[in-house]
PDB file of C-alpha atoms in Angstrom:
ATOM      1  CA  MET A   1       0.000   0.000   0.000  1.00 93.00           C
ATOM      2  CA  ASN A   2       1.135   3.534  -0.788  1.00 96.00           C
ATOM      3  CA  LEU A   3       0.479   6.829   0.950  1.00 97.00           C
ATOM      4  CA  SER A   4      -0.111  10.255  -0.664  1.00 97.00           C
ATOM      5  CA  ILE A   5       0.023  13.385   1.489  1.00 96.00           C
ATOM      6  CA  ASP A   6      -1.026  16.874   0.389  1.00 95.00           C
ATOM      7  CA  ILE A   7       0.039  19.553   2.901  1.00 91.00           C
ATOM      8  CA  GLY A   8      -1.423  23.036   2.784  1.00 83.00           C
ATOM      9  CA  ASN A   9      -0.692  26.021   4.996  1.00 74.00           C
ATOM     10  CA  THR A  10      -3.287  25.078   7.623  1.00 75.00           C
ATOM     11  CA  ARG A  11      -4.949  21.881   6.407  1.00 87.00           C
ATOM     12  CA  ALA A  12      -3.632  18.611   5.026  1.00 92.00           C
ATOM     13  CA  LYS A  13      -5.111  15.570   3.316  1.00 94.00           C
ATOM     14  CA  LEU A  14      -3.828  12.069   2.905  1.00 96.00           C
ATOM     15  CA  ALA A  15      -4.966   8.939   1.136  1.00 96.00           C
ATOM     16  CA  VAL A  16      -3.947   5.312   1.436  1.00 96.00           C
ATOM     17  CA  PHE A  17      -3.833   3.542  -1.928  1.00 97.00           C
ATOM     18  CA  GLN A  18      -4.124  -0.140  -2.658  1.00 93.00           C
ATOM     19  CA  ASP A  19      -3.191  -0.469  -6.308  1.00 90.00           C
ATOM     20  CA  ASP A  20      -4.899   2.618  -7.803  1.00 90.00           C
ATOM     21  CA  ASN A  21      -7.798   2.711  -5.360  1.00 93.00           C
ATOM     22  CA  ILE A  22      -8.171   4.936  -2.304  1.00 96.00           C
ATOM     23  CA  ILE A  23      -9.001   2.743   0.691  1.00 95.00           C
ATOM     24  CA  ASP A  24      -8.666   5.409   3.374  1.00 95.00           C
ATOM     25  CA  PHE A  25      -8.803   9.200   3.392  1.00 96.00           C
ATOM     26  CA  ILE A  26      -8.256  11.760   6.157  1.00 95.00           C
ATOM     27  CA  ALA A  27      -8.375  15.567   6.132  1.00 94.00           C
ATOM     28  CA  PHE A  28      -6.838  17.224   9.175  1.00 93.00           C
ATOM     29  CA  ASP A  29      -5.063  20.254  10.640  1.00 91.00           C
ATOM     30  CA  THR A  30      -1.377  20.354   9.675  1.00 89.00           C
ATOM     31  CA  SER A  31      -0.400  20.520  13.349  1.00 89.00           C
ATOM     32  CA  GLU A  32      -1.614  16.899  13.655  1.00 93.00           C
ATOM     33  CA  LEU A  33       0.525  15.617  10.777  1.00 93.00           C
ATOM     34  CA  ILE A  34       2.826  13.312  12.747  1.00 94.00           C
ATOM     35  CA  LYS A  35      -0.005  12.067  14.959  1.00 94.00           C
ATOM     36  CA  ILE A  36      -2.152  11.141  11.937  1.00 95.00           C
ATOM     37  CA  ILE A  37       0.724   9.462  10.107  1.00 94.00           C
ATOM     38  CA  LYS A  38       1.545   7.335  13.153  1.00 95.00           C
ATOM     39  CA  LYS A  39      -2.102   6.304  13.232  1.00 94.00           C
ATOM     40  CA  ILE A  40      -1.998   5.350   9.549  1.00 95.00           C
ATOM     41  CA  ILE A  41       1.214   3.308   9.720  1.00 94.00           C
ATOM     42  CA  SER A  42      -0.106   1.436  12.741  1.00 93.00           C
ATOM     43  CA  LYS A  43      -3.174   0.469  10.715  1.00 95.00           C
ATOM     44  CA  TYR A  44      -1.621  -0.215   7.297  1.00 94.00           C
ATOM     45  CA  THR A  45       1.649  -1.553   5.921  1.00 94.00           C
ATOM     46  CA  ILE A  46       2.891   1.382   3.878  1.00 94.00           C
ATOM     47  CA  SER A  47       5.442   0.429   1.224  1.00 95.00           C
ATOM     48  CA  ALA A  48       6.076   3.897  -0.233  1.00 95.00           C
ATOM     49  CA  SER A  49       4.905   7.449   0.280  1.00 96.00           C
ATOM     50  CA  ILE A  50       4.939  10.854  -1.372  1.00 97.00           C
ATOM     51  CA  ILE A  51       4.419  14.378  -0.032  1.00 96.00           C
ATOM     52  CA  ALA A  52       3.473  17.609  -1.786  1.00 95.00           C
ATOM     53  CA  SER A  53       3.665  20.631   0.490  1.00 92.00           C
ATOM     54  CA  VAL A  54       2.996  24.301  -0.199  1.00 85.00           C
ATOM     55  CA  ALA A  55       3.938  25.030   3.425  1.00 83.00           C
ATOM     56  CA  THR A  56       7.432  25.045   4.879  1.00 84.00           C
ATOM     57  CA  ILE A  57       8.117  21.852   6.816  1.00 85.00           C
ATOM     58  CA  SER A  58      10.337  22.334   9.858  1.00 87.00           C
ATOM     59  CA  GLU A  59      13.576  20.394  10.181  1.00 90.00           C
ATOM     60  CA  LYS A  60      12.181  18.573  13.215  1.00 91.00           C
ATOM     61  CA  ILE A  61       9.064  17.428  11.345  1.00 91.00           C
ATOM     62  CA  SER A  62      11.167  16.471   8.319  1.00 92.00           C
ATOM     63  CA  GLU A  63      13.341  14.243  10.478  1.00 93.00           C
ATOM     64  CA  GLU A  64      10.291  12.560  11.999  1.00 92.00           C
ATOM     65  CA  LEU A  65       8.784  12.012   8.552  1.00 93.00           C
ATOM     66  CA  LYS A  66      12.034  10.481   7.344  1.00 92.00           C
ATOM     67  CA  LYS A  67      12.045   8.034  10.251  1.00 92.00           C
ATOM     68  CA  LEU A  68       8.380   7.141   9.831  1.00 94.00           C
ATOM     69  CA  LEU A  69       8.070   7.036   6.036  1.00 94.00           C
ATOM     70  CA  ASN A  70      11.208   8.175   4.204  1.00 91.00           C
ATOM     71  CA  PRO A  71       8.896   9.818   1.633  1.00 94.00           C
ATOM     72  CA  ILE A  72       9.481  11.243  -1.813  1.00 94.00           C
ATOM     73  CA  TYR A  73       8.950  15.024  -1.809  1.00 95.00           C
ATOM     74  CA  VAL A  74       7.516  16.534  -4.971  1.00 95.00           C
ATOM     75  CA  THR A  75       9.733  19.290  -6.427  1.00 93.00           C
ATOM     76  CA  ASN A  76      10.390  20.678  -9.894  1.00 90.00           C
ATOM     77  CA  GLN A  77      13.124  18.020 -10.161  1.00 91.00           C
ATOM     78  CA  THR A  78      10.812  15.071  -9.513  1.00 94.00           C
ATOM     79  CA  LYS A  79      10.276  12.703 -12.412  1.00 94.00           C
ATOM     80  CA  VAL A  80       6.745  13.075 -13.802  1.00 95.00           C
ATOM     81  CA  PRO A  81       4.702  11.201 -16.424  1.00 95.00           C
ATOM     82  CA  PHE A  82       4.198  14.270 -18.612  1.00 96.00           C
ATOM     83  CA  ILE A  83       6.260  16.819 -20.544  1.00 95.00           C
ATOM     84  CA  ASN A  84       6.486  20.161 -18.758  1.00 95.00           C
ATOM     85  CA  ARG A  85       6.203  22.978 -21.321  1.00 94.00           C
ATOM     86  CA  TYR A  86       5.638  25.695 -18.701  1.00 94.00           C
ATOM     87  CA  GLY A  87       7.740  28.772 -19.418  1.00 93.00           C
ATOM     88  CA  THR A  88       9.105  28.820 -15.869  1.00 93.00           C
ATOM     89  CA  PRO A  89       9.048  25.129 -14.839  1.00 89.00           C
ATOM     90  CA  LYS A  90      10.876  25.805 -11.558  1.00 89.00           C
ATOM     91  CA  THR A  91       7.965  27.968 -10.373  1.00 91.00           C
ATOM     92  CA  LEU A  92       5.221  25.442 -11.113  1.00 93.00           C
ATOM     93  CA  GLY A  93       3.447  24.572  -7.866  1.00 91.00           C
ATOM     94  CA  VAL A  94       3.649  21.022  -6.547  1.00 94.00           C
ATOM     95  CA  ASP A  95      -0.151  20.809  -6.454  1.00 93.00           C
ATOM     96  CA  ARG A  96      -0.344  21.728 -10.132  1.00 94.00           C
ATOM     97  CA  ILE A  97       2.314  19.105 -10.920  1.00 96.00           C
ATOM     98  CA  ALA A  98       0.127  16.513  -9.194  1.00 96.00           C
ATOM     99  CA  LEU A  99      -2.979  17.657 -11.096  1.00 97.00           C
ATOM    100  CA  ALA A 100      -1.187  17.315 -14.441  1.00 97.00           C
ATOM    101  CA  ALA A 101      -0.059  13.806 -13.496  1.00 97.00           C
ATOM    102  CA  ALA A 102      -3.619  12.822 -12.567  1.00 97.00           C
ATOM    103  CA  ALA A 103      -4.887  14.185 -15.865  1.00 97.00           C
ATOM    104  CA  VAL A 104      -2.562  12.092 -18.035  1.00 97.00           C
ATOM    105  CA  LYS A 105      -3.226   8.995 -15.924  1.00 96.00           C
ATOM    106  CA  ASN A 106      -7.016   9.260 -15.828  1.00 96.00           C
ATOM    107  CA  TYR A 107      -7.597  10.709 -19.307  1.00 97.00           C
ATOM    108  CA  PRO A 108      -4.843   9.404 -21.613  1.00 95.00           C
ATOM    109  CA  LYS A 109      -4.599  10.931 -25.095  1.00 95.00           C
ATOM    110  CA  LYS A 110      -7.141  13.608 -24.141  1.00 97.00           C
ATOM    111  CA  ASN A 111      -7.019  17.388 -23.972  1.00 98.00           C
ATOM    112  CA  VAL A 112      -7.741  18.051 -20.297  1.00 98.00           C
ATOM    113  CA  LEU A 113      -8.497  21.243 -18.383  1.00 98.00           C
ATOM    114  CA  VAL A 114      -8.228  20.788 -14.615  1.00 97.00           C
ATOM    115  CA  ILE A 115      -9.911  23.420 -12.441  1.00 96.00           C
ATOM    116  CA  ASP A 116      -8.798  23.401  -8.822  1.00 94.00           C
ATOM    117  CA  ALA A 117     -11.213  25.460  -6.713  1.00 92.00           C
ATOM    118  CA  GLY A 118      -9.426  25.961  -3.426  1.00 88.00           C
ATOM    119  CA  THR A 119      -7.789  28.971  -1.771  1.00 87.00           C
ATOM    120  CA  CYS A 120      -7.016  30.071  -5.320  1.00 91.00           C
ATOM    121  CA  ILE A 121      -8.758  28.852  -8.445  1.00 94.00           C
ATOM    122  CA  THR A 122      -6.212  27.391 -10.833  1.00 94.00           C
ATOM    123  CA  PHE A 123      -6.718  26.312 -14.421  1.00 97.00           C
ATOM    124  CA  ASP A 124      -4.232  23.752 -15.766  1.00 97.00           C
ATOM    125  CA  PHE A 125      -4.177  22.457 -19.328  1.00 98.00           C
ATOM    126  CA  ILE A 126      -2.588  19.205 -20.486  1.00 98.00           C
ATOM    127  CA  ASN A 127      -2.908  18.264 -24.153  1.00 97.00           C
ATOM    128  CA  HIS A 128      -3.382  14.871 -25.772  1.00 97.00           C
ATOM    129  CA  LYS A 129       0.396  14.538 -26.233  1.00 97.00           C
ATOM    130  CA  LYS A 130       0.966  14.591 -22.451  1.00 97.00           C
ATOM    131  CA  GLU A 131       2.291  18.139 -22.619  1.00 97.00           C
ATOM    132  CA  TYR A 132       1.561  20.499 -19.737  1.00 97.00           C
ATOM    133  CA  LEU A 133       1.158  23.934 -21.326  1.00 97.00           C
ATOM    134  CA  GLY A 134       0.090  26.100 -18.379  1.00 96.00           C
ATOM    135  CA  GLY A 135      -3.174  27.789 -17.468  1.00 96.00           C
ATOM    136  CA  ALA A 136      -4.252  30.532 -15.084  1.00 96.00           C
ATOM    137  CA  ILE A 137      -4.422  31.472 -11.410  1.00 95.00           C
ATOM    138  CA  SER A 138      -7.400  33.387 -10.036  1.00 95.00           C
ATOM    139  CA  LEU A 139      -8.879  34.390  -6.688  1.00 95.00           C
ATOM    140  CA  GLY A 140     -10.682  31.656  -4.759  1.00 93.00           C
ATOM    141  CA  ILE A 141     -14.203  32.016  -3.376  1.00 94.00           C
ATOM    142  CA  GLU A 142     -13.261  32.713   0.258  1.00 94.00           C
ATOM    143  CA  MET A 143     -10.557  35.129  -0.879  1.00 95.00           C
ATOM    144  CA  ARG A 144     -13.137  37.145  -2.823  1.00 96.00           C
ATOM    145  CA  TYR A 145     -15.481  37.403   0.154  1.00 96.00           C
ATOM    146  CA  LYS A 146     -12.584  38.511   2.374  1.00 96.00           C
ATOM    147  CA  ALA A 147     -11.374  41.068  -0.186  1.00 97.00           C
ATOM    148  CA  LEU A 148     -14.806  42.713  -0.401  1.00 97.00           C
ATOM    149  CA  HIS A 149     -14.917  43.020   3.387  1.00 97.00           C
ATOM    150  CA  THR A 150     -11.264  44.050   3.878  1.00 96.00           C
ATOM    151  CA  PHE A 151     -10.995  46.684   1.177  1.00 97.00           C
ATOM    152  CA  THR A 152     -14.328  48.435   1.796  1.00 96.00           C
ATOM    153  CA  ALA A 153     -15.659  50.315   4.799  1.00 93.00           C
ATOM    154  CA  LYS A 154     -19.084  48.745   5.195  1.00 93.00           C
ATOM    155  CA  LEU A 155     -19.440  45.477   3.304  1.00 95.00           C
ATOM    156  CA  PRO A 156     -19.881  42.527   5.694  1.00 95.00           C
ATOM    157  CA  LEU A 157     -17.799  39.341   5.681  1.00 96.00           C
ATOM    158  CA  LEU A 158     -20.098  36.531   4.569  1.00 95.00           C
ATOM    159  CA  GLU A 159     -19.832  32.774   4.316  1.00 94.00           C
ATOM    160  CA  PRO A 160     -20.211  31.231   0.819  1.00 91.00           C
ATOM    161  CA  LYS A 161     -23.812  30.542  -0.112  1.00 90.00           C
ATOM    162  CA  GLU A 162     -25.489  29.116  -3.194  1.00 88.00           C
ATOM    163  CA  VAL A 163     -27.095  31.711  -5.438  1.00 87.00           C
ATOM    164  CA  ASP A 164     -30.780  31.224  -6.276  1.00 85.00           C
ATOM    165  CA  ASP A 165     -31.044  34.333  -8.472  1.00 88.00           C
ATOM    166  CA  PHE A 166     -28.213  36.229 -10.118  1.00 90.00           C
ATOM    167  CA  ILE A 167     -29.993  39.505  -9.311  1.00 93.00           C
ATOM    168  CA  GLY A 168     -29.183  40.377  -5.703  1.00 91.00           C
ATOM    169  CA  PHE A 169     -32.081  42.056  -3.874  1.00 92.00           C
ATOM    170  CA  ASN A 170     -30.056  43.398  -0.922  1.00 94.00           C
ATOM    171  CA  THR A 171     -26.419  43.862   0.091  1.00 95.00           C
ATOM    172  CA  ASN A 172     -25.868  40.272   1.203  1.00 95.00           C
ATOM    173  CA  THR A 173     -27.462  38.628  -1.816  1.00 95.00           C
ATOM    174  CA  SER A 174     -25.641  41.073  -4.090  1.00 96.00           C
ATOM    175  CA  ILE A 175     -22.332  39.995  -2.548  1.00 96.00           C
ATOM    176  CA  HIS A 176     -23.236  36.322  -2.939  1.00 96.00           C
ATOM    177  CA  SER A 177     -24.189  36.912  -6.555  1.00 95.00           C
ATOM    178  CA  GLY A 178     -21.038  38.907  -7.227  1.00 96.00           C
ATOM    179  CA  VAL A 179     -18.810  36.240  -5.733  1.00 95.00           C
ATOM    180  CA  VAL A 180     -20.476  32.897  -6.441  1.00 94.00           C
ATOM    181  CA  ASN A 181     -22.240  33.739  -9.689  1.00 94.00           C
ATOM    182  CA  GLY A 182     -19.132  35.658 -10.730  1.00 95.00           C
ATOM    183  CA  VAL A 183     -16.906  32.619 -10.116  1.00 95.00           C
ATOM    184  CA  CYS A 184     -19.293  30.335 -12.026  1.00 94.00           C
ATOM    185  CA  GLN A 185     -19.432  32.739 -14.978  1.00 94.00           C
ATOM    186  CA  GLU A 186     -15.641  33.013 -14.930  1.00 96.00           C
ATOM    187  CA  ILE A 187     -15.174  29.237 -14.910  1.00 95.00           C
ATOM    188  CA  ASN A 188     -17.766  28.691 -17.657  1.00 94.00           C
ATOM    189  CA  GLY A 189     -16.156  31.460 -19.693  1.00 94.00           C
ATOM    190  CA  VAL A 190     -12.682  29.939 -19.394  1.00 96.00           C
ATOM    191  CA  ILE A 191     -14.042  26.500 -20.332  1.00 95.00           C
ATOM    192  CA  ASN A 192     -15.671  28.007 -23.432  1.00 95.00           C
ATOM    193  CA  GLN A 193     -12.381  29.674 -24.406  1.00 96.00           C
ATOM    194  CA  TYR A 194     -10.593  26.339 -24.287  1.00 97.00           C
ATOM    195  CA  LYS A 195     -13.394  24.524 -26.095  1.00 96.00           C
ATOM    196  CA  LYS A 196     -13.147  26.911 -29.043  1.00 96.00           C
ATOM    197  CA  LYS A 197      -9.557  25.763 -29.531  1.00 96.00           C
ATOM    198  CA  TYR A 198     -10.000  22.180 -28.268  1.00 97.00           C
ATOM    199  CA  PRO A 199     -13.592  21.060 -29.021  1.00 95.00           C
ATOM    200  CA  ASP A 200     -13.009  17.602 -27.531  1.00 95.00           C
ATOM    201  CA  LEU A 201     -11.953  19.087 -24.185  1.00 96.00           C
ATOM    202  CA  THR A 202     -12.299  17.048 -20.981  1.00 97.00           C
ATOM    203  CA  VAL A 203     -12.931  19.204 -17.893  1.00 96.00           C
ATOM    204  CA  VAL A 204     -12.175  18.117 -14.321  1.00 96.00           C
ATOM    205  CA  LEU A 205     -13.220  20.107 -11.249  1.00 96.00           C
ATOM    206  CA  THR A 206     -11.373  19.492  -7.986  1.00 94.00           C
ATOM    207  CA  GLY A 207     -10.419  21.247  -4.753  1.00 89.00           C
ATOM    208  CA  GLY A 208     -12.202  22.159  -1.536  1.00 86.00           C
ATOM    209  CA  ASN A 209     -15.130  23.830  -3.297  1.00 88.00           C
ATOM    210  CA  THR A 210     -15.705  20.994  -5.777  1.00 90.00           C
ATOM    211  CA  PHE A 211     -19.224  20.011  -4.805  1.00 88.00           C
ATOM    212  CA  PHE A 212     -20.302  23.553  -3.886  1.00 88.00           C
ATOM    213  CA  LEU A 213     -19.506  24.698  -7.431  1.00 90.00           C
ATOM    214  CA  ALA A 214     -20.382  21.515  -9.331  1.00 88.00           C
ATOM    215  CA  LYS A 215     -24.083  21.993  -8.601  1.00 83.00           C
ATOM    216  CA  GLN A 216     -24.014  25.467 -10.133  1.00 83.00           C
ATOM    217  CA  LEU A 217     -21.820  24.924 -13.177  1.00 86.00           C
ATOM    218  CA  LYS A 218     -22.720  23.557 -16.584  1.00 76.00           C
ATOM    219  CA  SER A 219     -22.991  19.794 -16.951  1.00 71.00           C
ATOM    220  CA  GLY A 220     -20.263  17.770 -18.611  1.00 81.00           C
ATOM    221  CA  ILE A 221     -17.687  18.418 -15.899  1.00 91.00           C
ATOM    222  CA  PHE A 222     -16.069  15.556 -13.984  1.00 93.00           C
ATOM    223  CA  ALA A 223     -16.036  16.369 -10.257  1.00 92.00           C
ATOM    224  CA  ASN A 224     -13.219  14.707  -8.313  1.00 94.00           C
ATOM    225  CA  PRO A 225     -12.167  16.300  -4.977  1.00 92.00           C
ATOM    226  CA  ASN A 226      -9.233  13.862  -4.614  1.00 94.00           C
ATOM    227  CA  PHE A 227      -7.527  14.617  -7.921  1.00 96.00           C
ATOM    228  CA  VAL A 228      -4.358  15.994  -6.267  1.00 95.00           C
ATOM    229  CA  LEU A 229      -3.976  12.891  -4.114  1.00 97.00           C
ATOM    230  CA  GLU A 230      -4.542  10.669  -7.141  1.00 97.00           C
ATOM    231  CA  GLY A 231      -1.939  12.662  -9.038  1.00 97.00           C
ATOM    232  CA  LEU A 232       0.558  12.270  -6.217  1.00 97.00           C
ATOM    233  CA  HIS A 233       0.031   8.519  -6.309  1.00 97.00           C
ATOM    234  CA  THR A 234       0.628   8.598 -10.067  1.00 97.00           C
ATOM    235  CA  VAL A 235       3.905  10.509  -9.568  1.00 96.00           C
ATOM    236  CA  LEU A 236       4.944   8.078  -6.840  1.00 97.00           C
ATOM    237  CA  THR A 237       4.242   5.036  -9.004  1.00 96.00           C
ATOM    238  CA  HIS A 238       6.079   6.671 -11.928  1.00 95.00           C
ATOM    239  CA  ASN A 239       9.169   7.176  -9.770  1.00 94.00           C
ATOM    240  CA  LEU A 240       9.058   3.669  -8.309  1.00 91.00           C
ATOM    241  CA  THR A 241       8.831   2.059 -11.727  1.00 88.00           C
ATOM    242  CA  ASN A 242      11.308   4.321 -13.561  1.00 76.00           C
ATOM    243  CA  ASP A 243      14.359   4.239 -11.298  1.00 65.00           C
TER     244      ASP A 243
END
């Protein structure tokens, strides 16, 4: 069994894989990382592991992880199952590397647009030749709510809410429409841009807001909240079999 770990600034997720199937999944606060891993390795026999982290891991935690797992860390030097055509490959985020790997594994010989709706909304495009070409980075839903509150004098800070009507009838519903409907229109617009150039486009939606947005977007989108973890497993397997 293999272990994939995705570490964010405050939250982390991990998945235990048997072959290509997730048999266990945990989302937790990053402060509990070692505790959760000890729990996992006491329950399963982990043969190999991989970590993608956008947060800085302390030397102490790194040493503990080495003793417990001796994991592969995803970097711009890690071997991947796709061709990186990004103009600045050293700056490509480890989460986006994982998403590209998941795309070529799950949708071989397809043009794939992966939309990761998390803290930021990222758009990543991988063509049918396994070439990662790039994409876009935009503000996430929570970030937009916070920006409206932070950079104005009177607008309240609201929690995300589904929009029943795109015409807001008061301040709160206008904010919800501006943020949520705005995000949906942005995503649909970007998808349409890609489809004009790649009519056979496959679209995958992932990230923390996957199901919140999936209900409000156009049909024909594959929703998979664990796409990063699946991509990490793909990178791990690629490295284990191509040494």
